[in-house]
Coordinates of N, CA and C in Angstrom, one line a residue:
M899 N 131.4 13.1 91.9 CA 130.2 13.9 91.2 C 130.7 14.6 89.8
K900 N 129.5 14.4 89.0 CA 130.0 14.7 87.7 C 129.5 16.1 87.5
E901 N 130.2 16.8 86.6 CA 129.9 18.6 86.2 C 129.7 18.4 84.9
G902 N 129.0 19.7 84.1 CA 128.8 20.0 82.8 C 127.3 20.0 82.9
A903 N 127.1 21.1 82.0 CA 125.7 21.2 81.3 C 125.6 21.6 79.9
Q904 N 125.0 20.7 79.4 CA 124.8 20.5 78.1 C 124.3 21.7 77.6
L905 N 124.7 22.3 76.3 CA 124.0 23.7 75.8 C 122.7 23.2 75.4
T906 N 121.9 24.3 75.8 CA 120.3 23.8 75.3 C 119.6 25.1 74.7
Q907 N 118.8 25.1 73.8 CA 118.3 25.9 72.8 C 117.0 26.5 73.9
A908 N 117.1 27.8 73.6 CA 115.8 28.6 74.8 C 114.3 28.3 73.9
E909 N 114.6 28.8 72.7 CA 113.3 28.2 71.8 C 113.6 27.3 71.0
A910 N 113.1 26.3 71.0 CA 113.1 25.0 70.1 C 112.8 25.1 68.6
N911 N 111.9 26.1 68.1 CA 111.9 26.3 66.8 C 112.4 27.6 66.0
K912 N 113.4 28.4 67.3 CA 114.2 29.0 66.4 C 115.6 28.6 66.7
P913 N 116.3 28.7 65.3 CA 117.8 28.1 65.0 C 118.7 29.2 65.9
Y914 N 119.9 28.5 66.0 CA 121.0 29.6 66.6 C 121.3 30.3 65.4
E915 N 122.1 31.4 65.6 CA 122.4 32.4 64.6 C 124.1 32.3 64.7
V916 N 124.5 31.3 64.4 CA 126.1 30.8 64.3 C 126.8 31.9 64.0
F917 N 126.5 32.7 62.8 CA 127.5 34.0 62.6 C 127.4 35.1 63.4
H918 N 126.5 34.8 64.1 CA 126.3 36.3 65.2 C 127.3 36.1 66.3
T919 N 128.0 36.9 66.8 CA 129.1 37.0 67.7 C 128.5 36.7 69.1
D920 N 127.1 37.0 69.5 CA 127.0 36.4 70.7 C 126.1 35.4 70.9
C921 N 126.4 34.3 69.6 CA 125.5 32.9 69.7 C 126.2 32.0 70.6
P922 N 125.6 31.2 71.4 CA 126.2 30.4 72.4 C 126.9 29.0 71.5
A923 N 126.6 29.0 70.5 CA 126.7 27.7 69.8 C 128.6 28.0 69.2
R924 N 128.3 29.2 69.0 CA 129.9 29.9 68.6 C 130.7 29.2 69.4
D925 N 130.6 29.7 71.1 CA 131.7 29.5 71.8 C 132.3 27.7 71.8
V926 N 130.8 27.2 71.7 CA 131.3 25.7 71.8 C 132.1 25.2 70.7
V927 N 131.6 25.8 69.2 CA 132.4 25.3 68.0 C 133.9 25.8 68.2
D928 N 134.3 27.2 68.9 CA 135.6 27.7 69.1 C 136.4 26.9 70.2
H929 N 135.6 26.2 71.4 CA 136.2 25.3 72.2 C 136.5 23.9 71.4
V930 N 135.6 23.5 70.4 CA 136.0 22.0 70.1 C 137.1 22.2 68.9
T931 N 137.1 23.3 68.5 CA 137.9 23.7 67.1 C 139.4 24.4 67.9
S932 N 139.6 24.4 68.8 CA 140.9 25.0 69.7 C 141.8 24.1 69.1
R933 N 143.1 24.3 69.5 CA 144.2 23.6 69.1 C 144.3 22.8 69.7
W934 N 143.8 22.2 71.0 CA 143.6 21.1 71.8 C 142.4 20.5 71.8
G935 N 141.3 21.1 71.8 CA 140.0 20.7 72.1 C 139.8 19.3 71.0
I936 N 140.0 19.5 70.1 CA 139.8 18.5 69.3 C 140.5 16.9 69.6
W937 N 141.6 17.1 70.1 CA 142.5 16.2 70.5 C 142.2 15.7 71.8
V938 N 141.7 16.3 72.7 CA 140.9 16.0 74.0 C 139.9 15.0 73.5
L939 N 139.1 15.6 72.8 CA 137.7 14.8 72.2 C 137.8 13.4 72.0
I940 N 138.9 13.4 70.9 CA 139.2 12.2 70.4 C 139.9 10.8 71.2
S941 N 140.9 11.7 72.2 CA 141.5 11.0 73.1 C 140.3 10.2 74.1
L942 N 139.3 10.9 74.5 CA 138.5 10.5 75.5 C 137.4 9.6 74.9
R943 N 137.3 9.8 73.5 CA 136.2 9.2 73.0 C 135.9 7.5 73.0
N944 N 136.9 6.7 73.4 CA 136.8 5.5 73.7 C 137.0 4.9 75.0
S945 N 137.7 5.9 75.8 CA 137.8 5.4 77.3 C 137.8 6.8 78.3
N946 N 137.3 6.6 79.4 CA 137.5 7.6 80.4 C 138.9 7.6 80.6
L947 N 139.6 9.0 81.1 CA 141.1 8.9 81.5 C 141.1 9.8 82.9
R948 N 142.0 9.3 83.3 CA 142.7 10.2 84.5 C 143.6 11.9 83.7
F949 N 143.8 12.9 84.6 CA 144.2 13.7 84.1 C 145.5 13.7 83.4
F950 N 146.3 12.9 84.4 CA 147.8 12.4 83.7 C 147.9 11.6 82.5
E951 N 146.7 10.4 82.7 CA 146.6 9.7 81.3 C 146.3 10.2 80.2
L952 N 145.4 11.2 80.2 CA 145.2 12.1 79.1 C 146.0 13.0 78.5
R953 N 146.9 13.5 79.5 CA 148.0 14.3 79.4 C 149.3 13.7 78.5
D954 N 149.5 12.3 79.0 CA 150.2 11.4 78.0 C 149.7 11.2 76.9
S955 N 148.6 11.1 76.8 CA 148.1 10.3 75.6 C 148.2 11.8 74.3
I956 N 148.4 12.8 74.8 CA 148.3 14.0 73.6 C 149.7 14.6 73.8
Q957 N 150.5 14.0 72.8 CA 151.7 14.9 72.8 C 152.0 16.5 72.6
G958 N 152.5 16.8 73.4 CA 152.8 18.3 73.0 C 152.1 19.1 74.0
I959 N 150.8 18.8 74.6 CA 150.1 19.5 75.3 C 150.8 19.6 76.6
S960 N 150.5 21.0 77.4 CA 150.9 21.3 78.6 C 149.8 21.0 79.5
E961 N 150.2 21.0 80.8 CA 149.4 20.7 81.8 C 148.2 22.1 81.7
K962 N 148.9 23.1 81.8 CA 148.2 24.5 81.7 C 147.1 24.3 80.9
M963 N 147.5 24.1 79.7 CA 146.5 24.2 78.3 C 145.5 22.9 78.8
L964 N 145.7 21.8 78.8 CA 145.1 20.5 79.3 C 144.2 21.1 80.0
A965 N 144.3 21.8 81.2 CA 143.4 22.0 82.3 C 142.1 23.2 81.8
Q966 N 142.9 23.8 80.9 CA 142.2 25.0 80.4 C 141.0 24.4 79.5
T967 N 141.6 23.4 78.5 CA 140.7 22.9 77.3 C 139.8 21.8 78.2
L968 N 140.0 21.3 79.1 CA 139.2 20.4 80.1 C 138.0 21.6 80.4
R969 N 138.4 22.5 81.2 CA 137.5 23.3 82.0 C 136.6 24.0 81.1
A970 N 137.0 24.1 79.6 CA 135.8 24.6 78.5 C 135.1 23.6 78.2
L971 N 135.6 22.2 77.9 CA 134.4 21.2 77.4 C 133.7 20.9 78.2
V972 N 134.3 20.9 79.7 CA 132.9 20.5 80.7 C 132.1 21.5 80.8
Q973 N 132.4 22.7 80.6 CA 131.6 23.9 80.7 C 130.6 23.7 79.6
D974 N 131.1 23.5 78.3 CA 130.1 23.4 77.4 C 129.3 21.9 77.3
G975 N 129.5 21.0 78.2 CA 128.9 19.7 78.3 C 129.2 18.6 77.4
L976 N 130.5 19.1 77.0 CA 131.0 17.8 75.9 C 131.9 16.8 76.4
V977 N 132.1 17.1 77.9 CA 133.5 16.4 78.7 C 132.8 16.4 80.1
W978 N 132.7 15.3 80.8 CA 132.3 15.0 82.2 C 133.6 15.3 82.9
R979 N 133.5 15.3 84.3 CA 134.6 15.4 85.0 C 134.0 14.9 86.4
E980 N 134.7 13.7 87.0 CA 134.4 13.2 88.3 C 135.4 13.3 89.2
V981 N 135.4 13.8 90.4 CA 136.4 14.0 91.6 C 135.9 12.7 92.2
E982 N 137.0 11.7 92.9 CA 136.7 10.7 93.9 C 137.5 11.4 95.1
P983 N 136.7 11.4 96.0 CA 137.1 12.0 97.6 C 138.4 11.3 98.2
T984 N 139.4 11.1 97.5 CA 140.8 10.7 98.1 C 141.8 11.6 98.3
T985 N 142.9 11.1 99.0 CA 144.0 11.9 99.1 C 145.2 11.3 98.6
P986 N 145.8 12.3 97.1 CA 145.1 13.7 96.7 C 143.7 12.8 96.0
P987 N 143.1 13.8 95.6 CA 141.8 13.7 94.8 C 142.1 13.1 93.3
Q988 N 141.3 11.9 93.1 CA 141.6 11.3 91.7 C 140.7 12.0 90.9
V989 N 141.0 12.5 89.9 CA 139.9 13.3 88.7 C 140.0 12.3 87.6
T990 N 138.8 11.9 87.1 CA 138.8 11.2 85.8 C 137.9 12.0 84.8
Y991 N 138.1 11.9 83.5 CA 137.3 12.5 82.5 C 136.9 11.6 81.4
G992 N 135.6 12.1 80.9 CA 135.0 11.2 79.9 C 134.3 12.0 79.1
V993 N 133.6 11.7 78.0 CA 133.0 12.5 77.0 C 131.5 12.1 77.3
T994 N 130.8 13.1 76.9 CA 129.3 13.1 77.2 C 128.5 12.5 76.1
E995 N 127.3 12.1 76.1 CA 126.6 11.6 74.7 C 126.8 13.2 73.8
F996 N 126.5 14.0 74.2 CA 127.1 15.1 73.2 C 128.3 15.7 72.7
G997 N 129.3 15.1 73.7 CA 130.7 14.9 73.3 C 131.1 13.8 72.2
Q998 N 130.4 13.1 72.5 CA 130.6 11.6 71.7 C 129.9 11.9 70.4
D999 N 128.8 12.7 70.3 CA 128.2 12.8 68.9 C 129.0 13.8 68.1
I1000 N 129.9 14.6 68.8 CA 131.0 15.8 68.3 C 132.2 15.1 67.8
A1001 N 132.9 14.1 68.8 CA 134.0 13.6 68.5 C 133.9 12.4 67.3
E1002 N 133.0 11.6 67.0 CA 133.2 10.9 66.0 C 133.2 11.5 64.7
P1003 N 132.7 12.3 64.4 CA 132.9 12.9 62.9 C 134.3 13.4 62.8
L1004 N 135.0 14.0 63.9 CA 136.1 14.1 64.0 C 137.2 13.3 63.8
K1005 N 137.0 12.2 64.4 CA 137.7 10.9 64.3 C 137.6 10.7 62.8
D1006 N 136.4 10.7 62.4 CA 136.3 10.2 60.6 C 137.2 11.3 60.0
L1007 N 137.3 12.5 60.3 CA 137.7 13.3 59.3 C 139.4 13.1 59.4
F1008 N 140.0 12.8 60.6 CA 141.3 12.1 61.0 C 141.5 11.1 60.0
D1009 N 141.0 10.2 60.2 CA 141.1 9.0 59.5 C 141.1 9.3 57.7
R1010 N 140.1 10.0 57.2 CA 140.5 10.7 56.2 C 141.5 11.1 55.6
I1011 N 141.9 12.1 56.2 CA 143.1 12.8 56.3 C 144.4 11.9 56.3
T1012 N 144.3 11.2 57.0 CA 145.7 10.3 57.0 C 145.8 9.0 56.0
R1013 N 144.6 8.7 55.7 CA 144.5 7.6 54.4 C 145.0 8.5 53.4
R1014 N 144.8 9.8 53.1 CA 145.2 10.3 52.0 C 146.5 11.0 52.0
L1015 N 147.1 11.1 53.0 CA 148.5 11.4 53.2 C 149.3 10.7 52.6
P1016 N 150.3 11.3 51.5 CA 151.2 10.5 50.7 C 152.2 9.9 52.0
P1017 N 152.8 8.5 51.6 CA 153.7 8.1 52.5 C 155.0 8.6 53.1
D1018 N 155.3 9.7 52.1 CA 156.6 10.4 52.9 C 156.1 11.4 53.6
Q1019 N 154.9 12.0 53.9 CA 154.7 12.9 54.8 C 154.3 12.1 56.1
R1020 N 154.1 11.0 56.4 CA 153.9 10.4 57.6 C 154.7 10.0 58.4
P1021 N 154.7 10.5 59.8 CA 155.3 10.5 60.7 C 156.0 8.9 60.9
P1022 N 157.5 8.9 61.3 CA 158.3 7.5 61.4 C 157.2 6.7 62.5
R1023 N 157.1 5.6 62.5 CA 156.3 4.8 63.5 C 157.5 4.1 64.4
N1024 N 156.9 4.4 65.7 CA 157.9 3.9 66.9 C 157.6 2.4 67.3
G1025 N 158.5 1.9 67.3 CA 158.6 0.4 68.0 C 158.4 -0.2 66.7

């Protein structure tokens, strides 16, 4: 079963007040731009991953932080979560259409940053 509800606007003609502390869009921005939110969205943009595959794809993230980040992104409607009723349960994550829409510009941003980094600031390649 998939979980997650996309952020909707109550009145289509009224814009969100993103600088107001009560604006629901502000929470989504906070979750996306959190320390790990960006990495989760970019990791999931091309393929669905199980929890441990996702953890292994993002160096430095703890299981606790990954779980908290995923919970927030699912709640925001950026990521879906599917649980297969096996023992133990298999949980798979992927990006929603909304999440994909957010992840693509983030990937472009990272591509621009890495293209502009001087060679001496790039980490050594493994392998």
